């Protein structure tokens, strides 16, 4: 695998999230990108695998959710020197055994377990770290605000062949493909954290692409996004300096009046990219008896009558809204 070494981006708290089914090359690409950019690599699936491994090592019933949860509460999963440790023991080389493969999808469907793992993942990402995170639902649930999102995919036959060639197995190629298809079905139908493509994720079908080709596509998209962030920050800094210069030459009443005018102009500029009737995704920020208030981006909130919802959403939920008019 020959990959170009890009410049190290000057960013802080930048999250790159990679989603997709098993066996599409998420880990390979994510590790390569993290290494190239000097980011921290975070594999969410390995956290579930470490817990499943502990359940099996302790002789507990992997089909009993209460025993799986009890094990999770007693297991501290950490990344030390780039390798997964469970309660201080290096378990990196044991995470992809056939026995772990057999149960990990069922375990990751346990909603309380997902809550435990997601909290551990977010703690690792806190503190301004630049990270490349990969795993199912990483773009939709764990890091929905990630600056860069990707969904890697490949047909089951190709994924089975890759796994078959990567590690020894007692299963035939056909059995391996059937296992992958069954796992996909489980992941797609999870009530929480199911296999979904985030609306703002870049979809890449890697079935007939080389690793180098996928890497280059991902890297190119990342630097486009980083440059966009840099331009946005420069514009914000420029606006702050312009405001300071104006304020230094005006009286206090003038400052208040002109500040309101400038804020209104900036707000209207932020709405230039949307049109009346456009469908956008927003986040619920407040709910009362009459209205649901939704942050639709663009430095703006929308107000929707509560009666329009069959089930009132909770704060933090994402909802689809139509822009009726811009005010």
PDB file of C-alpha atoms in Angstrom:
ATOM      1  CA  UNK A   1       0.000   0.000   0.000  1.00  0.00           C
ATOM      2  CA  UNK A   2       1.686   3.195  -1.209  1.00  0.00           C
ATOM      3  CA  UNK A   3       0.015   6.334   0.057  1.00  0.00           C
ATOM      4  CA  UNK A   4       0.916   9.990  -0.209  1.00  0.00           C
ATOM      5  CA  UNK A   5       1.901  11.733   3.015  1.00  0.00           C
ATOM      6  CA  UNK A   6      -0.091  14.957   3.291  1.00  0.00           C
ATOM      7  CA  UNK A   7       0.681  18.078   5.262  1.00  0.00           C
ATOM      8  CA  UNK A   8      -0.274  17.981   8.936  1.00  0.00           C
ATOM      9  CA  UNK A   9      -3.411  20.126   9.347  1.00  0.00           C
ATOM     10  CA  UNK A  10      -3.366  22.883  11.969  1.00  0.00           C
ATOM     11  CA  UNK A  11      -6.691  22.104  13.634  1.00  0.00           C
ATOM     12  CA  UNK A  12      -7.916  21.313  17.137  1.00  0.00           C
ATOM     13  CA  UNK A  13     -10.860  19.167  18.185  1.00  0.00           C
ATOM     14  CA  UNK A  14     -11.376  17.964  14.599  1.00  0.00           C
ATOM     15  CA  UNK A  15     -13.385  14.722  14.387  1.00  0.00           C
ATOM     16  CA  UNK A  16     -13.355  12.449  11.330  1.00  0.00           C
ATOM     17  CA  UNK A  17     -16.025   9.724  11.604  1.00  0.00           C
ATOM     18  CA  UNK A  18     -16.192   6.594   9.417  1.00  0.00           C
ATOM     19  CA  UNK A  19     -19.293   4.418   9.359  1.00  0.00           C
ATOM     20  CA  UNK A  20     -20.303   1.320   7.432  1.00  0.00           C
ATOM     21  CA  UNK A  21     -20.829  -2.450   7.735  1.00  0.00           C
ATOM     22  CA  UNK A  22     -18.192  -4.989   8.770  1.00  0.00           C
ATOM     23  CA  UNK A  23     -15.396  -5.883   6.375  1.00  0.00           C
ATOM     24  CA  UNK A  24     -15.434  -2.782   4.152  1.00  0.00           C
ATOM     25  CA  UNK A  25     -12.009  -1.521   5.203  1.00  0.00           C
ATOM     26  CA  UNK A  26     -13.051   1.091   7.773  1.00  0.00           C
ATOM     27  CA  UNK A  27     -10.255   0.184  10.174  1.00  0.00           C
ATOM     28  CA  UNK A  28      -7.575   0.037   7.465  1.00  0.00           C
ATOM     29  CA  UNK A  29      -8.501   3.427   6.010  1.00  0.00           C
ATOM     30  CA  UNK A  30      -9.124   5.065   9.386  1.00  0.00           C
ATOM     31  CA  UNK A  31      -5.746   3.911  10.725  1.00  0.00           C
ATOM     32  CA  UNK A  32      -3.957   5.123   7.591  1.00  0.00           C
ATOM     33  CA  UNK A  33      -5.674   8.517   7.731  1.00  0.00           C
ATOM     34  CA  UNK A  34      -4.983   8.898  11.454  1.00  0.00           C
ATOM     35  CA  UNK A  35      -1.312   8.024  10.933  1.00  0.00           C
ATOM     36  CA  UNK A  36      -0.933  10.402   7.993  1.00  0.00           C
ATOM     37  CA  UNK A  37      -2.574  13.353   9.748  1.00  0.00           C
ATOM     38  CA  UNK A  38      -1.188  12.692  13.219  1.00  0.00           C
ATOM     39  CA  UNK A  39      -4.711  12.145  14.605  1.00  0.00           C
ATOM     40  CA  UNK A  40      -5.793   9.726  17.357  1.00  0.00           C
ATOM     41  CA  UNK A  41      -7.377   6.513  16.001  1.00  0.00           C
ATOM     42  CA  UNK A  42     -10.560   5.377  17.743  1.00  0.00           C
ATOM     43  CA  UNK A  43     -12.312   2.091  16.837  1.00  0.00           C
ATOM     44  CA  UNK A  44     -15.729   1.875  18.505  1.00  0.00           C
ATOM     45  CA  UNK A  45     -16.299  -1.735  17.444  1.00  0.00           C
ATOM     46  CA  UNK A  46     -13.279  -2.851  19.447  1.00  0.00           C
ATOM     47  CA  UNK A  47     -14.938  -1.616  22.642  1.00  0.00           C
ATOM     48  CA  UNK A  48     -17.880  -3.966  22.062  1.00  0.00           C
ATOM     49  CA  UNK A  49     -15.520  -6.763  21.063  1.00  0.00           C
ATOM     50  CA  UNK A  50     -13.507  -6.318  24.253  1.00  0.00           C
ATOM     51  CA  UNK A  51     -16.657  -6.656  26.357  1.00  0.00           C
ATOM     52  CA  UNK A  52     -17.836  -9.717  24.397  1.00  0.00           C
ATOM     53  CA  UNK A  53     -14.387 -11.257  24.860  1.00  0.00           C
ATOM     54  CA  UNK A  54     -14.565 -10.686  28.626  1.00  0.00           C
ATOM     55  CA  UNK A  55     -18.015 -12.327  28.771  1.00  0.00           C
ATOM     56  CA  UNK A  56     -16.579 -15.428  27.098  1.00  0.00           C
ATOM     57  CA  UNK A  57     -13.383 -15.448  29.163  1.00  0.00           C
ATOM     58  CA  UNK A  58     -15.377 -15.274  32.393  1.00  0.00           C
ATOM     59  CA  UNK A  59     -17.599 -18.176  31.317  1.00  0.00           C
ATOM     60  CA  UNK A  60     -20.760 -16.098  31.423  1.00  0.00           C
ATOM     61  CA  UNK A  61     -23.758 -16.751  29.191  1.00  0.00           C
ATOM     62  CA  UNK A  62     -23.334 -14.564  26.072  1.00  0.00           C
ATOM     63  CA  UNK A  63     -27.065 -14.863  25.361  1.00  0.00           C
ATOM     64  CA  UNK A  64     -28.120 -13.282  28.658  1.00  0.00           C
ATOM     65  CA  UNK A  65     -28.224  -9.474  28.410  1.00  0.00           C
ATOM     66  CA  UNK A  66     -27.998  -8.983  32.179  1.00  0.00           C
ATOM     67  CA  UNK A  67     -24.738 -10.954  32.313  1.00  0.00           C
ATOM     68  CA  UNK A  68     -23.330  -8.977  29.379  1.00  0.00           C
ATOM     69  CA  UNK A  69     -24.224  -5.673  31.074  1.00  0.00           C
ATOM     70  CA  UNK A  70     -22.737  -6.809  34.385  1.00  0.00           C
ATOM     71  CA  UNK A  71     -19.512  -7.649  32.562  1.00  0.00           C
ATOM     72  CA  UNK A  72     -19.476  -4.255  30.822  1.00  0.00           C
ATOM     73  CA  UNK A  73     -19.854  -2.449  34.132  1.00  0.00           C
ATOM     74  CA  UNK A  74     -16.865  -4.387  35.469  1.00  0.00           C
ATOM     75  CA  UNK A  75     -14.681  -3.831  32.395  1.00  0.00           C
ATOM     76  CA  UNK A  76     -12.523  -0.772  31.768  1.00  0.00           C
ATOM     77  CA  UNK A  77     -11.617  -0.587  28.088  1.00  0.00           C
ATOM     78  CA  UNK A  78      -8.618   1.597  27.265  1.00  0.00           C
ATOM     79  CA  UNK A  79      -6.350   2.372  24.332  1.00  0.00           C
ATOM     80  CA  UNK A  80      -2.703   2.112  25.417  1.00  0.00           C
ATOM     81  CA  UNK A  81       0.049   2.633  22.843  1.00  0.00           C
ATOM     82  CA  UNK A  82      -2.537   2.146  20.115  1.00  0.00           C
ATOM     83  CA  UNK A  83      -3.706  -1.264  21.396  1.00  0.00           C
ATOM     84  CA  UNK A  84      -6.925  -2.267  23.155  1.00  0.00           C
ATOM     85  CA  UNK A  85      -6.668  -3.204  26.826  1.00  0.00           C
ATOM     86  CA  UNK A  86      -9.431  -4.607  29.036  1.00  0.00           C
ATOM     87  CA  UNK A  87      -8.868  -4.114  32.757  1.00  0.00           C
ATOM     88  CA  UNK A  88      -5.179  -3.532  32.073  1.00  0.00           C
ATOM     89  CA  UNK A  89      -4.647  -6.609  29.865  1.00  0.00           C
ATOM     90  CA  UNK A  90      -3.724  -6.299  26.186  1.00  0.00           C
ATOM     91  CA  UNK A  91      -6.520  -8.069  24.257  1.00  0.00           C
ATOM     92  CA  UNK A  92      -5.916  -6.562  20.796  1.00  0.00           C
ATOM     93  CA  UNK A  93      -5.022  -9.901  19.157  1.00  0.00           C
ATOM     94  CA  UNK A  94      -8.091 -11.695  20.562  1.00  0.00           C
ATOM     95  CA  UNK A  95     -10.817  -9.334  19.368  1.00  0.00           C
ATOM     96  CA  UNK A  96     -11.516 -10.885  15.955  1.00  0.00           C
ATOM     97  CA  UNK A  97     -11.851 -14.549  16.873  1.00  0.00           C
ATOM     98  CA  UNK A  98     -14.773 -16.480  15.387  1.00  0.00           C
ATOM     99  CA  UNK A  99     -16.339 -16.835  18.845  1.00  0.00           C
ATOM    100  CA  UNK A 100     -16.288 -13.070  19.402  1.00  0.00           C
ATOM    101  CA  UNK A 101     -17.651 -12.564  15.866  1.00  0.00           C
ATOM    102  CA  UNK A 102     -20.539 -14.887  16.703  1.00  0.00           C
ATOM    103  CA  UNK A 103     -21.880 -12.739  19.564  1.00  0.00           C
ATOM    104  CA  UNK A 104     -20.629  -9.177  19.185  1.00  0.00           C
ATOM    105  CA  UNK A 105     -23.457  -8.016  16.875  1.00  0.00           C
ATOM    106  CA  UNK A 106     -26.076  -9.249  19.362  1.00  0.00           C
ATOM    107  CA  UNK A 107     -24.263  -7.558  22.224  1.00  0.00           C
ATOM    108  CA  UNK A 108     -23.901  -4.248  20.412  1.00  0.00           C
ATOM    109  CA  UNK A 109     -27.702  -4.250  19.948  1.00  0.00           C
ATOM    110  CA  UNK A 110     -28.232  -4.094  23.734  1.00  0.00           C
ATOM    111  CA  UNK A 111     -29.288  -0.473  24.246  1.00  0.00           C
ATOM    112  CA  UNK A 112     -27.926   0.018  27.805  1.00  0.00           C
ATOM    113  CA  UNK A 113     -24.593  -1.408  26.629  1.00  0.00           C
ATOM    114  CA  UNK A 114     -24.484   1.095  23.756  1.00  0.00           C
ATOM    115  CA  UNK A 115     -24.989   3.884  26.275  1.00  0.00           C
ATOM    116  CA  UNK A 116     -22.036   2.649  28.351  1.00  0.00           C
ATOM    117  CA  UNK A 117     -19.736   2.325  25.327  1.00  0.00           C
ATOM    118  CA  UNK A 118     -20.768   5.636  23.749  1.00  0.00           C
ATOM    119  CA  UNK A 119     -19.986   7.501  26.959  1.00  0.00           C
ATOM    120  CA  UNK A 120     -16.520   5.923  27.060  1.00  0.00           C
ATOM    121  CA  UNK A 121     -15.935   6.921  23.435  1.00  0.00           C
ATOM    122  CA  UNK A 122     -17.014  10.530  23.972  1.00  0.00           C
ATOM    123  CA  UNK A 123     -14.745  10.844  27.001  1.00  0.00           C
ATOM    124  CA  UNK A 124     -11.788   9.755  24.888  1.00  0.00           C
ATOM    125  CA  UNK A 125     -12.693  12.361  22.272  1.00  0.00           C
ATOM    126  CA  UNK A 126     -13.127  15.190  24.782  1.00  0.00           C
ATOM    127  CA  UNK A 127     -10.433  17.737  25.490  1.00  0.00           C
ATOM    128  CA  UNK A 128      -9.750  19.021  21.987  1.00  0.00           C
ATOM    129  CA  UNK A 129      -8.179  15.865  20.544  1.00  0.00           C
ATOM    130  CA  UNK A 130      -8.096  15.457  16.771  1.00  0.00           C
ATOM    131  CA  UNK A 131      -9.470  11.961  16.161  1.00  0.00           C
ATOM    132  CA  UNK A 132     -10.400   9.507  13.432  1.00  0.00           C
ATOM    133  CA  UNK A 133     -13.248   7.369  14.791  1.00  0.00           C
ATOM    134  CA  UNK A 134     -14.700   4.341  13.029  1.00  0.00           C
ATOM    135  CA  UNK A 135     -17.593   2.017  13.694  1.00  0.00           C
ATOM    136  CA  UNK A 136     -21.278   1.508  13.056  1.00  0.00           C
ATOM    137  CA  UNK A 137     -23.465   4.498  14.094  1.00  0.00           C
ATOM    138  CA  UNK A 138     -20.335   6.578  14.766  1.00  0.00           C
ATOM    139  CA  UNK A 139     -21.598   9.286  12.377  1.00  0.00           C
ATOM    140  CA  UNK A 140     -25.248   9.240  13.441  1.00  0.00           C
ATOM    141  CA  UNK A 141     -25.201   8.632  17.210  1.00  0.00           C
ATOM    142  CA  UNK A 142     -21.746   8.829  18.771  1.00  0.00           C
ATOM    143  CA  UNK A 143     -20.338  11.842  16.904  1.00  0.00           C
ATOM    144  CA  UNK A 144     -23.254  13.405  14.965  1.00  0.00           C
ATOM    145  CA  UNK A 145     -21.432  16.768  14.963  1.00  0.00           C
ATOM    146  CA  UNK A 146     -18.214  15.394  13.416  1.00  0.00           C
ATOM    147  CA  UNK A 147     -16.666  17.799  10.912  1.00  0.00           C
ATOM    148  CA  UNK A 148     -16.058  14.970   8.392  1.00  0.00           C
ATOM    149  CA  UNK A 149     -18.299  11.933   7.920  1.00  0.00           C
ATOM    150  CA  UNK A 150     -17.823   8.950   5.624  1.00  0.00           C
ATOM    151  CA  UNK A 151     -19.870   5.808   4.940  1.00  0.00           C
ATOM    152  CA  UNK A 152     -17.759   3.016   3.424  1.00  0.00           C
ATOM    153  CA  UNK A 153     -19.580   0.117   1.804  1.00  0.00           C
ATOM    154  CA  UNK A 154     -18.911  -3.027  -0.269  1.00  0.00           C
ATOM    155  CA  UNK A 155     -20.967  -5.989  -1.452  1.00  0.00           C
ATOM    156  CA  UNK A 156     -21.022  -9.029   0.935  1.00  0.00           C
ATOM    157  CA  UNK A 157     -19.166 -11.319  -1.499  1.00  0.00           C
ATOM    158  CA  UNK A 158     -16.204  -8.943  -1.656  1.00  0.00           C
ATOM    159  CA  UNK A 159     -16.177  -8.419   2.112  1.00  0.00           C
ATOM    160  CA  UNK A 160     -16.243 -12.183   2.736  1.00  0.00           C
ATOM    161  CA  UNK A 161     -13.306 -12.739   0.397  1.00  0.00           C
ATOM    162  CA  UNK A 162     -11.297  -9.994   2.109  1.00  0.00           C
ATOM    163  CA  UNK A 163     -11.937 -11.482   5.554  1.00  0.00           C
ATOM    164  CA  UNK A 164     -11.193 -14.999   4.243  1.00  0.00           C
ATOM    165  CA  UNK A 165      -7.813 -13.872   2.902  1.00  0.00           C
ATOM    166  CA  UNK A 166      -6.926 -11.781   5.954  1.00  0.00           C
ATOM    167  CA  UNK A 167      -7.149 -14.372   8.717  1.00  0.00           C
ATOM    168  CA  UNK A 168      -7.327 -18.162   9.138  1.00  0.00           C
ATOM    169  CA  UNK A 169     -10.855 -19.550   9.489  1.00  0.00           C
ATOM    170  CA  UNK A 170     -12.556 -22.930   9.660  1.00  0.00           C
ATOM    171  CA  UNK A 171     -15.544 -21.559   7.736  1.00  0.00           C
ATOM    172  CA  UNK A 172     -15.849 -21.841   3.980  1.00  0.00           C
ATOM    173  CA  UNK A 173     -16.044 -18.692   1.873  1.00  0.00           C
ATOM    174  CA  UNK A 174     -19.792 -19.279   1.406  1.00  0.00           C
ATOM    175  CA  UNK A 175     -20.344 -19.686   5.161  1.00  0.00           C
ATOM    176  CA  UNK A 176     -18.366 -16.532   5.836  1.00  0.00           C
ATOM    177  CA  UNK A 177     -20.465 -14.573   3.343  1.00  0.00           C
ATOM    178  CA  UNK A 178     -23.665 -15.887   4.938  1.00  0.00           C
ATOM    179  CA  UNK A 179     -22.396 -14.813   8.384  1.00  0.00           C
ATOM    180  CA  UNK A 180     -21.679 -11.311   7.058  1.00  0.00           C
ATOM    181  CA  UNK A 181     -25.148 -11.057   5.476  1.00  0.00           C
ATOM    182  CA  UNK A 182     -26.786 -12.184   8.732  1.00  0.00           C
ATOM    183  CA  UNK A 183     -24.802  -9.613  10.695  1.00  0.00           C
ATOM    184  CA  UNK A 184     -25.798  -6.870   8.245  1.00  0.00           C
ATOM    185  CA  UNK A 185     -29.438  -7.791   8.785  1.00  0.00           C
ATOM    186  CA  UNK A 186     -29.014  -7.541  12.562  1.00  0.00           C
ATOM    187  CA  UNK A 187     -27.229  -4.198  12.297  1.00  0.00           C
ATOM    188  CA  UNK A 188     -29.805  -2.701   9.917  1.00  0.00           C
ATOM    189  CA  UNK A 189     -32.716  -3.614  12.188  1.00  0.00           C
ATOM    190  CA  UNK A 190     -31.336  -2.421  15.523  1.00  0.00           C
ATOM    191  CA  UNK A 191     -33.901  -0.093  17.164  1.00  0.00           C
ATOM    192  CA  UNK A 192     -31.044   2.109  18.366  1.00  0.00           C
ATOM    193  CA  UNK A 193     -27.724   2.588  16.588  1.00  0.00           C
ATOM    194  CA  UNK A 194     -28.795   0.774  13.442  1.00  0.00           C
ATOM    195  CA  UNK A 195     -26.755   0.762  10.242  1.00  0.00           C
ATOM    196  CA  UNK A 196     -27.728   4.064   8.587  1.00  0.00           C
ATOM    197  CA  UNK A 197     -26.084   6.544   6.254  1.00  0.00           C
ATOM    198  CA  UNK A 198     -25.883  10.036   7.775  1.00  0.00           C
ATOM    199  CA  UNK A 199     -27.390  12.636   5.401  1.00  0.00           C
ATOM    200  CA  UNK A 200     -24.135  14.617   5.347  1.00  0.00           C
ATOM    201  CA  UNK A 201     -21.789  11.613   5.010  1.00  0.00           C
ATOM    202  CA  UNK A 202     -19.750  10.964   1.862  1.00  0.00           C
ATOM    203  CA  UNK A 203     -20.741   7.497   0.565  1.00  0.00           C
ATOM    204  CA  UNK A 204     -17.915   5.408  -0.927  1.00  0.00           C
ATOM    205  CA  UNK A 205     -18.461   1.932  -2.424  1.00  0.00           C
ATOM    206  CA  UNK A 206     -15.089   0.220  -2.042  1.00  0.00           C
ATOM    207  CA  UNK A 207     -16.099  -3.077  -3.709  1.00  0.00           C
ATOM    208  CA  UNK A 208     -13.873  -2.538  -6.731  1.00  0.00           C
ATOM    209  CA  UNK A 209     -11.504   0.131  -5.450  1.00  0.00           C
ATOM    210  CA  UNK A 210      -7.991  -0.446  -4.148  1.00  0.00           C
ATOM    211  CA  UNK A 211      -7.085   0.664  -0.645  1.00  0.00           C
ATOM    212  CA  UNK A 212      -4.980   3.440  -2.155  1.00  0.00           C
ATOM    213  CA  UNK A 213      -7.938   4.711  -4.185  1.00  0.00           C
ATOM    214  CA  UNK A 214     -10.240   4.795  -1.164  1.00  0.00           C
ATOM    215  CA  UNK A 215      -7.534   6.487   0.910  1.00  0.00           C
ATOM    216  CA  UNK A 216      -7.005   9.215  -1.696  1.00  0.00           C
ATOM    217  CA  UNK A 217     -10.743   9.919  -1.986  1.00  0.00           C
ATOM    218  CA  UNK A 218     -11.148  10.172   1.778  1.00  0.00           C
ATOM    219  CA  UNK A 219      -8.039  12.307   2.221  1.00  0.00           C
ATOM    220  CA  UNK A 220      -9.082  14.705  -0.545  1.00  0.00           C
ATOM    221  CA  UNK A 221     -12.506  15.206   1.071  1.00  0.00           C
ATOM    222  CA  UNK A 222     -10.932  15.787   4.497  1.00  0.00           C
ATOM    223  CA  UNK A 223      -8.657  18.563   3.273  1.00  0.00           C
ATOM    224  CA  UNK A 224     -11.508  20.235   1.411  1.00  0.00           C
ATOM    225  CA  UNK A 225     -13.426  20.287   4.714  1.00  0.00           C
ATOM    226  CA  UNK A 226     -10.404  21.483   6.706  1.00  0.00           C
ATOM    227  CA  UNK A 227      -9.864  24.329   4.232  1.00  0.00           C
ATOM    228  CA  UNK A 228     -13.553  25.259   4.502  1.00  0.00           C
ATOM    229  CA  UNK A 229     -13.244  25.380   8.298  1.00  0.00           C
ATOM    230  CA  UNK A 230     -10.106  27.522   8.033  1.00  0.00           C
ATOM    231  CA  UNK A 231     -11.829  29.954   5.639  1.00  0.00           C
ATOM    232  CA  UNK A 232     -14.837  30.167   7.953  1.00  0.00           C
ATOM    233  CA  UNK A 233     -12.630  30.884  10.970  1.00  0.00           C
ATOM    234  CA  UNK A 234     -10.727  33.554   9.038  1.00  0.00           C
ATOM    235  CA  UNK A 235     -14.008  35.204   8.032  1.00  0.00           C
ATOM    236  CA  UNK A 236     -15.167  35.172  11.656  1.00  0.00           C
ATOM    237  CA  UNK A 237     -11.877  36.704  12.834  1.00  0.00           C
ATOM    238  CA  UNK A 238     -12.106  39.342  10.101  1.00  0.00           C
ATOM    239  CA  UNK A 239     -15.660  40.215  11.155  1.00  0.00           C
ATOM    240  CA  UNK A 240     -14.555  40.599  14.783  1.00  0.00           C
ATOM    241  CA  UNK A 241     -11.733  42.956  13.779  1.00  0.00           C
ATOM    242  CA  UNK A 242     -14.094  45.024  11.621  1.00  0.00           C
ATOM    243  CA  UNK A 243     -16.533  45.357  14.512  1.00  0.00           C
ATOM    244  CA  UNK A 244     -13.727  46.451  16.851  1.00  0.00           C
ATOM    245  CA  UNK A 245     -12.578  49.123  14.389  1.00  0.00           C
ATOM    246  CA  UNK A 246     -16.107  50.496  14.041  1.00  0.00           C
ATOM    247  CA  UNK A 247     -16.736  50.523  17.795  1.00  0.00           C
ATOM    248  CA  UNK A 248     -13.546  52.443  18.485  1.00  0.00           C
ATOM    249  CA  UNK A 249     -14.828  55.380  16.381  1.00  0.00           C
ATOM    250  CA  UNK A 250     -18.432  55.494  17.653  1.00  0.00           C
ATOM    251  CA  UNK A 251     -20.352  56.661  20.697  1.00  0.00           C
ATOM    252  CA  UNK A 252     -22.163  54.121  22.887  1.00  0.00           C
ATOM    253  CA  UNK A 253     -25.661  54.757  21.356  1.00  0.00           C
ATOM    254  CA  UNK A 254     -24.157  54.451  17.865  1.00  0.00           C
ATOM    255  CA  UNK A 255     -22.397  51.230  18.880  1.00  0.00           C
ATOM    256  CA  UNK A 256     -25.642  49.607  20.027  1.00  0.00           C
ATOM    257  CA  UNK A 257     -27.557  50.662  16.919  1.00  0.00           C
ATOM    258  CA  UNK A 258     -24.852  49.635  14.455  1.00  0.00           C
ATOM    259  CA  UNK A 259     -24.180  46.372  16.273  1.00  0.00           C
ATOM    260  CA  UNK A 260     -27.827  45.361  15.836  1.00  0.00           C
ATOM    261  CA  UNK A 261     -27.646  46.260  12.133  1.00  0.00           C
ATOM    262  CA  UNK A 262     -24.443  44.262  11.586  1.00  0.00           C
ATOM    263  CA  UNK A 263     -25.786  41.230  13.425  1.00  0.00           C
ATOM    264  CA  UNK A 264     -28.946  41.328  11.329  1.00  0.00           C
ATOM    265  CA  UNK A 265     -26.893  41.561   8.119  1.00  0.00           C
ATOM    266  CA  UNK A 266     -24.686  38.631   9.160  1.00  0.00           C
ATOM    267  CA  UNK A 267     -27.772  36.605  10.015  1.00  0.00           C
ATOM    268  CA  UNK A 268     -29.357  37.298   6.619  1.00  0.00           C
ATOM    269  CA  UNK A 269     -26.104  36.356   4.871  1.00  0.00           C
ATOM    270  CA  UNK A 270     -26.150  33.023   6.694  1.00  0.00           C
ATOM    271  CA  UNK A 271     -29.576  32.293   5.193  1.00  0.00           C
ATOM    272  CA  UNK A 272     -28.460  32.826   1.593  1.00  0.00           C
ATOM    273  CA  UNK A 273     -27.747  29.115   1.188  1.00  0.00           C
ATOM    274  CA  UNK A 274     -31.332  27.996   1.889  1.00  0.00           C
ATOM    275  CA  UNK A 275     -34.621  28.606   0.138  1.00  0.00           C
ATOM    276  CA  UNK A 276     -38.253  28.672   1.243  1.00  0.00           C
ATOM    277  CA  UNK A 277     -39.664  25.150   0.997  1.00  0.00           C
ATOM    278  CA  UNK A 278     -36.239  23.500   1.476  1.00  0.00           C
ATOM    279  CA  UNK A 279     -36.071  20.344   3.652  1.00  0.00           C
ATOM    280  CA  UNK A 280     -33.328  20.523   6.296  1.00  0.00           C
ATOM    281  CA  UNK A 281     -32.312  18.509   9.362  1.00  0.00           C
ATOM    282  CA  UNK A 282     -32.489  20.304  12.698  1.00  0.00           C
ATOM    283  CA  UNK A 283     -31.820  19.532  16.359  1.00  0.00           C
ATOM    284  CA  UNK A 284     -34.488  20.045  19.026  1.00  0.00           C
ATOM    285  CA  UNK A 285     -33.219  22.641  21.534  1.00  0.00           C
ATOM    286  CA  UNK A 286     -36.350  23.422  23.560  1.00  0.00           C
ATOM    287  CA  UNK A 287     -39.872  22.051  24.048  1.00  0.00           C
ATOM    288  CA  UNK A 288     -42.857  23.665  25.755  1.00  0.00           C
ATOM    289  CA  UNK A 289     -46.620  23.105  25.738  1.00  0.00           C
ATOM    290  CA  UNK A 290     -47.135  25.048  22.512  1.00  0.00           C
ATOM    291  CA  UNK A 291     -43.986  24.797  20.429  1.00  0.00           C
ATOM    292  CA  UNK A 292     -40.956  22.672  19.591  1.00  0.00           C
ATOM    293  CA  UNK A 293     -37.909  24.867  18.940  1.00  0.00           C
ATOM    294  CA  UNK A 294     -35.435  23.450  16.421  1.00  0.00           C
ATOM    295  CA  UNK A 295     -31.886  24.591  15.643  1.00  0.00           C
ATOM    296  CA  UNK A 296     -31.694  24.404  11.849  1.00  0.00           C
ATOM    297  CA  UNK A 297     -28.161  25.758  11.599  1.00  0.00           C
ATOM    298  CA  UNK A 298     -27.529  28.945   9.728  1.00  0.00           C
ATOM    299  CA  UNK A 299     -27.385  30.722  13.122  1.00  0.00           C
ATOM    300  CA  UNK A 300     -31.149  30.313  13.420  1.00  0.00           C
ATOM    301  CA  UNK A 301     -33.884  28.465  15.243  1.00  0.00           C
ATOM    302  CA  UNK A 302     -37.249  27.371  13.892  1.00  0.00           C
ATOM    303  CA  UNK A 303     -40.488  27.171  15.842  1.00  0.00           C
ATOM    304  CA  UNK A 304     -42.927  24.333  15.114  1.00  0.00           C
ATOM    305  CA  UNK A 305     -46.380  23.975  16.742  1.00  0.00           C
ATOM    306  CA  UNK A 306     -46.351  20.970  19.070  1.00  0.00           C
ATOM    307  CA  UNK A 307     -49.642  19.784  17.595  1.00  0.00           C
ATOM    308  CA  UNK A 308     -47.876  18.952  14.323  1.00  0.00           C
ATOM    309  CA  UNK A 309     -45.960  16.108  16.008  1.00  0.00           C
ATOM    310  CA  UNK A 310     -47.522  12.698  16.574  1.00  0.00           C
ATOM    311  CA  UNK A 311     -44.922  12.119  19.297  1.00  0.00           C
ATOM    312  CA  UNK A 312     -43.268  15.145  20.888  1.00  0.00           C
ATOM    313  CA  UNK A 313     -39.492  14.854  20.350  1.00  0.00           C
ATOM    314  CA  UNK A 314     -36.995  15.288  23.172  1.00  0.00           C
ATOM    315  CA  UNK A 315     -34.270  17.904  23.407  1.00  0.00           C
ATOM    316  CA  UNK A 316     -31.317  16.681  21.347  1.00  0.00           C
ATOM    317  CA  UNK A 317     -33.410  14.678  18.865  1.00  0.00           C
ATOM    318  CA  UNK A 318     -32.884  15.324  15.152  1.00  0.00           C
ATOM    319  CA  UNK A 319     -35.979  16.125  13.080  1.00  0.00           C
ATOM    320  CA  UNK A 320     -36.651  16.928   9.420  1.00  0.00           C
ATOM    321  CA  UNK A 321     -38.209  20.366   8.899  1.00  0.00           C
ATOM    322  CA  UNK A 322     -39.311  22.406   5.897  1.00  0.00           C
ATOM    323  CA  UNK A 323     -38.295  26.075   5.776  1.00  0.00           C
ATOM    324  CA  UNK A 324     -41.610  27.914   5.350  1.00  0.00           C
ATOM    325  CA  UNK A 325     -40.121  31.401   5.277  1.00  0.00           C
ATOM    326  CA  UNK A 326     -36.964  33.242   6.367  1.00  0.00           C
ATOM    327  CA  UNK A 327     -37.395  36.138   8.780  1.00  0.00           C
TER     328      UNK A 327
END
